[in-house]
CSV table of N, CA and C in Angstrom, one decimal:
chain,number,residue,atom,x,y,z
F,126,UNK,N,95.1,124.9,289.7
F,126,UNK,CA,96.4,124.7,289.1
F,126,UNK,C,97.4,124.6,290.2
F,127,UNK,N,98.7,123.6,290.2
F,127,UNK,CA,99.3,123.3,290.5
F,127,UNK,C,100.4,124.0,291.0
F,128,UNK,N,101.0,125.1,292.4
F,128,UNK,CA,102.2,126.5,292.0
F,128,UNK,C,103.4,125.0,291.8
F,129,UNK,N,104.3,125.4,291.0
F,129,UNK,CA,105.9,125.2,290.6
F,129,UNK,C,106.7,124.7,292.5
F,130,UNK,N,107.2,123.7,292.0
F,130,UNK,CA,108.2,123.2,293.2
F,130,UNK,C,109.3,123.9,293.2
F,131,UNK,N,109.4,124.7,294.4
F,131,UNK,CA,110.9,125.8,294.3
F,131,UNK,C,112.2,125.1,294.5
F,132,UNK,N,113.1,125.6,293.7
F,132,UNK,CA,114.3,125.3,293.7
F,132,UNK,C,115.4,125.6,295.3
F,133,UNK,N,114.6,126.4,295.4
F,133,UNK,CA,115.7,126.9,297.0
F,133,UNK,C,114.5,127.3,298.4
F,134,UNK,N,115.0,126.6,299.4
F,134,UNK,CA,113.9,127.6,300.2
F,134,UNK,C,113.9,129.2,300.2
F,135,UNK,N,112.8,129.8,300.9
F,135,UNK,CA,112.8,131.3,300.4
F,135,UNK,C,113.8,131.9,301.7
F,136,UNK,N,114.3,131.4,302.6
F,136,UNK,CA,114.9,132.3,303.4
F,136,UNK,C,116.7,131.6,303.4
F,137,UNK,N,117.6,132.6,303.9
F,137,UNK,CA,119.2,132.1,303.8
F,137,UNK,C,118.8,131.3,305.3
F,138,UNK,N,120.4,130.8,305.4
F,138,UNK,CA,120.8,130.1,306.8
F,138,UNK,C,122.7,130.7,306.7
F,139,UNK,N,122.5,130.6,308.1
F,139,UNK,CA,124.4,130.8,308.6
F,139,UNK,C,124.7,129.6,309.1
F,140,UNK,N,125.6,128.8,308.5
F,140,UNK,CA,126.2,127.6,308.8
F,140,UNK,C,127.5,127.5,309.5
F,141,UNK,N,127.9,126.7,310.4
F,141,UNK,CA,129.3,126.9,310.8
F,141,UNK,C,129.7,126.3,309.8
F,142,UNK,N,131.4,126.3,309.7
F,142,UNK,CA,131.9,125.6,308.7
F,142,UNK,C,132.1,124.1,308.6
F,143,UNK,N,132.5,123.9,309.7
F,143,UNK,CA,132.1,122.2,310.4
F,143,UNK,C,131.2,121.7,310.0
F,144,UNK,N,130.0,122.0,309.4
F,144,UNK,CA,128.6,121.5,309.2
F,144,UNK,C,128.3,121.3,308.0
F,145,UNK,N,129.4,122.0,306.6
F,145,UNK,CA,129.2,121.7,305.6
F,145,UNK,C,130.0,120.5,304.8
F,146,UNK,N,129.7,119.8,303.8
F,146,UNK,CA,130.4,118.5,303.8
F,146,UNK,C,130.4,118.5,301.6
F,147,UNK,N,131.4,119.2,301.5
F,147,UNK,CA,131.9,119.3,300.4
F,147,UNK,C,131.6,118.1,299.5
F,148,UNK,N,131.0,118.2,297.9
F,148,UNK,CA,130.7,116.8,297.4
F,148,UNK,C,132.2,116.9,296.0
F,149,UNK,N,133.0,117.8,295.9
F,149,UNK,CA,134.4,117.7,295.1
F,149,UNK,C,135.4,118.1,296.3
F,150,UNK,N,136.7,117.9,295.6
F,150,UNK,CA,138.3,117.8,296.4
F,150,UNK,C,138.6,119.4,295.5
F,151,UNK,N,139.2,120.2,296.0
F,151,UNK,CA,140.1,121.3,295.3
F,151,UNK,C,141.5,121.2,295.4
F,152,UNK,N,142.2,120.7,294.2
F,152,UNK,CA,143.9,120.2,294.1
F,152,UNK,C,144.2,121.2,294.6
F,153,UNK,N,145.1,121.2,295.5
F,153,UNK,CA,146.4,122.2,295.6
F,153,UNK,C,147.2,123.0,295.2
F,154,UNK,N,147.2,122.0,293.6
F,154,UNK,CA,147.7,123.2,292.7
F,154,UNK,C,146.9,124.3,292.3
F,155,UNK,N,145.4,124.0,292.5
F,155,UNK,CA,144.5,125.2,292.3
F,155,UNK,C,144.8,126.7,292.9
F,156,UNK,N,145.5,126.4,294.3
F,156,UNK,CA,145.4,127.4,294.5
F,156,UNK,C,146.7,128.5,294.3
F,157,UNK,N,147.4,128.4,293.2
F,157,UNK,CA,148.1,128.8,292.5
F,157,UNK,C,147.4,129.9,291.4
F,158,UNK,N,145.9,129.4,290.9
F,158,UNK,CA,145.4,129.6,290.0
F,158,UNK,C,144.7,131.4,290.0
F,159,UNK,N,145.0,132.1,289.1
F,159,UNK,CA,144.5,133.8,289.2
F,159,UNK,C,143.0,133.5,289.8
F,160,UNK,N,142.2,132.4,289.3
F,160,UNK,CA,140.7,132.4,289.6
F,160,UNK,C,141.1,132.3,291.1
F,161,UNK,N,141.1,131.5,291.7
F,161,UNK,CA,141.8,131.5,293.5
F,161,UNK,C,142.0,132.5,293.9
F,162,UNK,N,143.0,133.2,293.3
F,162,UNK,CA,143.7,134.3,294.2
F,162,UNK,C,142.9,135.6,293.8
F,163,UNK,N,141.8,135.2,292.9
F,163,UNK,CA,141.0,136.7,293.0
F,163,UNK,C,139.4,136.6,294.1
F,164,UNK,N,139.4,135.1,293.9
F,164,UNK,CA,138.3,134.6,295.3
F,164,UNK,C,139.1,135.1,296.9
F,165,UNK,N,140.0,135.2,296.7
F,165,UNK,CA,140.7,135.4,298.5
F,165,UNK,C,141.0,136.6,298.3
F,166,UNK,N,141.1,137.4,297.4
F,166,UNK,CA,141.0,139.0,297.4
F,166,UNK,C,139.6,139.2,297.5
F,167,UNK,N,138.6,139.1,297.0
F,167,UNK,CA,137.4,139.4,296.8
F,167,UNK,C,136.7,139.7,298.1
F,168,UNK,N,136.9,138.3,299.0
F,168,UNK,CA,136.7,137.8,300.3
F,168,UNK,C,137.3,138.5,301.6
F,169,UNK,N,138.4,138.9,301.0
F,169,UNK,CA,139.3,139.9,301.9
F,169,UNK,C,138.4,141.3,302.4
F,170,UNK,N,138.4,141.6,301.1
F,170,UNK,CA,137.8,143.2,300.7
F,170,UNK,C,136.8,143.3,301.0
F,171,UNK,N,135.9,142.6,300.3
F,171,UNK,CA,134.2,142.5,300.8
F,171,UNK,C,133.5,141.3,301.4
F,172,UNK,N,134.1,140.7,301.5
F,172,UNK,CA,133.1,139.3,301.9
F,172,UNK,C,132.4,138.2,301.0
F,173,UNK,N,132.2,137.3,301.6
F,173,UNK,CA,131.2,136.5,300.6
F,173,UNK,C,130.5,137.6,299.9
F,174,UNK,N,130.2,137.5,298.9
F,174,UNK,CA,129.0,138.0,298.0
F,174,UNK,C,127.6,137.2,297.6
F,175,UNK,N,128.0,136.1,297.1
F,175,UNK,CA,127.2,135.0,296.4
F,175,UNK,C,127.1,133.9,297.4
F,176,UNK,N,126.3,133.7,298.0
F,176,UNK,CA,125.8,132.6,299.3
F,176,UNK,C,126.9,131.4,298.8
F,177,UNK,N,126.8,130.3,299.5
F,177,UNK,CA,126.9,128.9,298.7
F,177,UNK,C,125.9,128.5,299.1
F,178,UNK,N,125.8,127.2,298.2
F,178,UNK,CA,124.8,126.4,297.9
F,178,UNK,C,124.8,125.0,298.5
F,179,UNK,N,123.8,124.6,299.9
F,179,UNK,CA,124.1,123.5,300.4
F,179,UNK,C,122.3,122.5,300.1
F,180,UNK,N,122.6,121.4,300.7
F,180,UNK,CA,121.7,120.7,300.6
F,180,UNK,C,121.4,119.8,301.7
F,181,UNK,N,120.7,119.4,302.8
F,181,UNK,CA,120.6,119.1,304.3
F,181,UNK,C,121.0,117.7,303.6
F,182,UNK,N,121.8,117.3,304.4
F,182,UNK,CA,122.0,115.6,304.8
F,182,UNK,C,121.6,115.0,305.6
F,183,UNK,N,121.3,114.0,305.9
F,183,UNK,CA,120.5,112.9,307.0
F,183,UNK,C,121.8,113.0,308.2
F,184,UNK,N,122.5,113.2,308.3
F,184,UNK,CA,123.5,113.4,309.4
F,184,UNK,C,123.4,114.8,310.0
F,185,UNK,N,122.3,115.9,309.7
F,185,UNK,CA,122.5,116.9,310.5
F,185,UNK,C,123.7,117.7,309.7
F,186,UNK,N,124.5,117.1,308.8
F,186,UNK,CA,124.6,118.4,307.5
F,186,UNK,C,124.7,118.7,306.4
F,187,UNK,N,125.2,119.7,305.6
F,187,UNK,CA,124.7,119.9,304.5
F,187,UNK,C,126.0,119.8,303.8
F,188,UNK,N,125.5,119.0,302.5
F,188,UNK,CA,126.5,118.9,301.1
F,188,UNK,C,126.3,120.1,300.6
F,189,UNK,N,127.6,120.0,300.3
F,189,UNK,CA,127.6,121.6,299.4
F,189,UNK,C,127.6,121.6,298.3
F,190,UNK,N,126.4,122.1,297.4
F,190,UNK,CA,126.8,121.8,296.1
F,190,UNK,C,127.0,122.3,295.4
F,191,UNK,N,127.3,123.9,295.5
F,191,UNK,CA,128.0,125.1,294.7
F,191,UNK,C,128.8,126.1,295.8
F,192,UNK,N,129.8,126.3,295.3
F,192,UNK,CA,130.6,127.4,296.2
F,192,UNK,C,131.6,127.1,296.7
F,193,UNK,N,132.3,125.9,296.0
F,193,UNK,CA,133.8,125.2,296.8
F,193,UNK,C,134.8,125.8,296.4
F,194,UNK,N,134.8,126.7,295.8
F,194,UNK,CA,136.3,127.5,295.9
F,194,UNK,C,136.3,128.6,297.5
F,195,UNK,N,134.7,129.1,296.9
F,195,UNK,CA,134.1,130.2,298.1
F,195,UNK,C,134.7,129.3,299.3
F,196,UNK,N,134.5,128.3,299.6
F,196,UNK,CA,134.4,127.6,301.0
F,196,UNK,C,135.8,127.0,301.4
F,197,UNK,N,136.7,126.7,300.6
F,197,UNK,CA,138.1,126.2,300.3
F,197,UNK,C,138.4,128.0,301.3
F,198,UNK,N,138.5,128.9,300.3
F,198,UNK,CA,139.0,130.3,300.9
F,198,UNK,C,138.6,130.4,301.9
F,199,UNK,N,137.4,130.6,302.4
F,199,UNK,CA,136.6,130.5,303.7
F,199,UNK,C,137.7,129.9,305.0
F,200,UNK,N,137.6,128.9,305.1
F,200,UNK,CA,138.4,128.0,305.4
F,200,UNK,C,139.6,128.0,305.7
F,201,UNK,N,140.5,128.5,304.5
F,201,UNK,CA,141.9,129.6,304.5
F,201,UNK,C,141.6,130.5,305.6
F,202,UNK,N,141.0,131.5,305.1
F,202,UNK,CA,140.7,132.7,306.1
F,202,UNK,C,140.4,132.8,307.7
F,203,UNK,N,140.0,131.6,308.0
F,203,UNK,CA,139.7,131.4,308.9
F,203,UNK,C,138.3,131.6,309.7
F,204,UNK,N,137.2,131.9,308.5
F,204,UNK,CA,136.0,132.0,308.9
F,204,UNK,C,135.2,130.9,309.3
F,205,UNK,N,134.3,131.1,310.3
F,205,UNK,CA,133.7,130.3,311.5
F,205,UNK,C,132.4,130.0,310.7
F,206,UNK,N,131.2,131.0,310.3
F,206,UNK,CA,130.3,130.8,309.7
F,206,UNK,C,129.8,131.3,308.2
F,207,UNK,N,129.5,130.9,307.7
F,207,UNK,CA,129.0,130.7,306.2
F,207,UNK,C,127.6,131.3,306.3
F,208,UNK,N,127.4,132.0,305.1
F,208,UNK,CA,126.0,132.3,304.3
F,208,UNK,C,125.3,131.5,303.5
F,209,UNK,N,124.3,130.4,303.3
F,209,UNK,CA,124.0,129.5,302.5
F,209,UNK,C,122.5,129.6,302.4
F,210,UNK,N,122.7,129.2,300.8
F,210,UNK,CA,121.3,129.0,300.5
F,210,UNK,C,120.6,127.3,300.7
F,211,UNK,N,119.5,126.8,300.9
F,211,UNK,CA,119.5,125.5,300.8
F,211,UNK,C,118.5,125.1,300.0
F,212,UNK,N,119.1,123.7,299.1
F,212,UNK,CA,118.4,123.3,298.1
F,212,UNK,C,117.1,122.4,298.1
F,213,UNK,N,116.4,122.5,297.2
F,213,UNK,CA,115.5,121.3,297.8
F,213,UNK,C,115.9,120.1,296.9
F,214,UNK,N,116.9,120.0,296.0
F,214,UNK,CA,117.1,118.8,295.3
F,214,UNK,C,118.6,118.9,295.7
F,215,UNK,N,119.3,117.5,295.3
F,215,UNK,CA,120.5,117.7,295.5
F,215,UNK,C,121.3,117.4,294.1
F,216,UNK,N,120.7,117.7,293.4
F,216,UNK,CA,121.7,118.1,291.7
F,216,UNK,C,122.3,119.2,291.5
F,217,UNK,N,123.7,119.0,291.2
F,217,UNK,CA,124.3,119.9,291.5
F,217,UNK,C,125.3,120.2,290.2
F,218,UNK,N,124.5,119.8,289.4
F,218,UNK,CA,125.4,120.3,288.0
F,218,UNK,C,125.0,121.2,287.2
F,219,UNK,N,123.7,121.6,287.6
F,219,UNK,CA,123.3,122.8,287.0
F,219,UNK,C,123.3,124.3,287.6
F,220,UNK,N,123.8,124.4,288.4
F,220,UNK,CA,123.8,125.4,289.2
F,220,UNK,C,124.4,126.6,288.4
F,221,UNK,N,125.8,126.2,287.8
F,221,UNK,CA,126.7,127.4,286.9
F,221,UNK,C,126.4,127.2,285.4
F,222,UNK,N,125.9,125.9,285.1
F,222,UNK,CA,125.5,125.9,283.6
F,222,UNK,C,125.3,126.9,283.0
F,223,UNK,N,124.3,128.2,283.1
F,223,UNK,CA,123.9,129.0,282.4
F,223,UNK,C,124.3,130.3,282.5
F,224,UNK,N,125.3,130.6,283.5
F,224,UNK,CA,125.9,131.6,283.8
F,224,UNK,C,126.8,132.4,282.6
F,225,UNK,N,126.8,133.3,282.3
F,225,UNK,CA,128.2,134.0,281.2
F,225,UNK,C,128.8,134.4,281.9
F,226,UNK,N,130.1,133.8,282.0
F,226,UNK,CA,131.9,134.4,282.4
F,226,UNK,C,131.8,135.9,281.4
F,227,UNK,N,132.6,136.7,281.9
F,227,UNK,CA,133.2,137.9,281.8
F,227,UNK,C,134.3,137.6,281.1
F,228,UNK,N,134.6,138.3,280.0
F,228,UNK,CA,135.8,138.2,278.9
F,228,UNK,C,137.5,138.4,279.8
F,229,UNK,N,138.1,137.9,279.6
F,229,UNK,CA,139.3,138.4,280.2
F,229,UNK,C,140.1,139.7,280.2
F,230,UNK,N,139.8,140.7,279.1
F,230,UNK,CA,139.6,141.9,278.9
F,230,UNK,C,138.8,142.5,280.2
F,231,UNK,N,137.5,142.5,280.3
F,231,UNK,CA,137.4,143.2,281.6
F,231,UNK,C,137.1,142.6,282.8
F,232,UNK,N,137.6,141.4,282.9
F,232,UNK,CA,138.0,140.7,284.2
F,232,UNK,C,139.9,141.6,284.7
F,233,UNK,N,139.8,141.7,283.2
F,233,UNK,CA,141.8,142.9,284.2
F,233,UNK,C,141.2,144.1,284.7
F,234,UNK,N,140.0,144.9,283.8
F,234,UNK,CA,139.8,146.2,283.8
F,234,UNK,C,139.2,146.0,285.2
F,235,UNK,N,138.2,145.1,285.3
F,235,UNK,CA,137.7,145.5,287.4
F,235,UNK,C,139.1,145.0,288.5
């Protein structure tokens, strides 16, 4: 029998930031937004938590295809290198699909 084609390789990578090559734009006015300014507190306090999600490009770097707010902040902050997982496909619309958001109720309460 055949094992299953994995979704991510089994080990992280540290990316500089220069090396990642974002596949959306984040408006401006985003960063206005509570979700924003609770990613740059988050980041402040503890750090990345949740990797982002890149995928190698034929130029030597990697598209990002989850974690562009993470990486927008990053970037603010002034951080040099990144935590990333890498993908072996480069579809990138499923990544948050299945996830449950937290009620706004106890998104105040944390």
């Amino acid at each position: 029998m055949k094992s299953p084609k994995l979704a991510f390789e089994p080990q992280r990578i540290s990316l500089k930031i220069e090396k990642l090559l974002p596949v959306r734009l984040i408006k401006p006015s985003y960063k206005n937004s509570n979700r924003y300014k609770t990613i740059v507190m988050s980041i402040k306090s503890v750090g990345i938590i949740e990797p982002l999600v890149v995928f190698p490009h034929n130029t030597g770097k990697f598209l990002l295809m989850d974690g562009h707010l993470r990486y927008e902040v990053a970037k603010e902050l002034g951080l040099e290198t990144l935590e990333c997982i890498v993908s072996t496909d480069d579809e990138s619309f499923t990544y948050n699909a299945k996830i449950n958001r937290i009620a706004p109720v106890q998104e105040h309460n944390m």
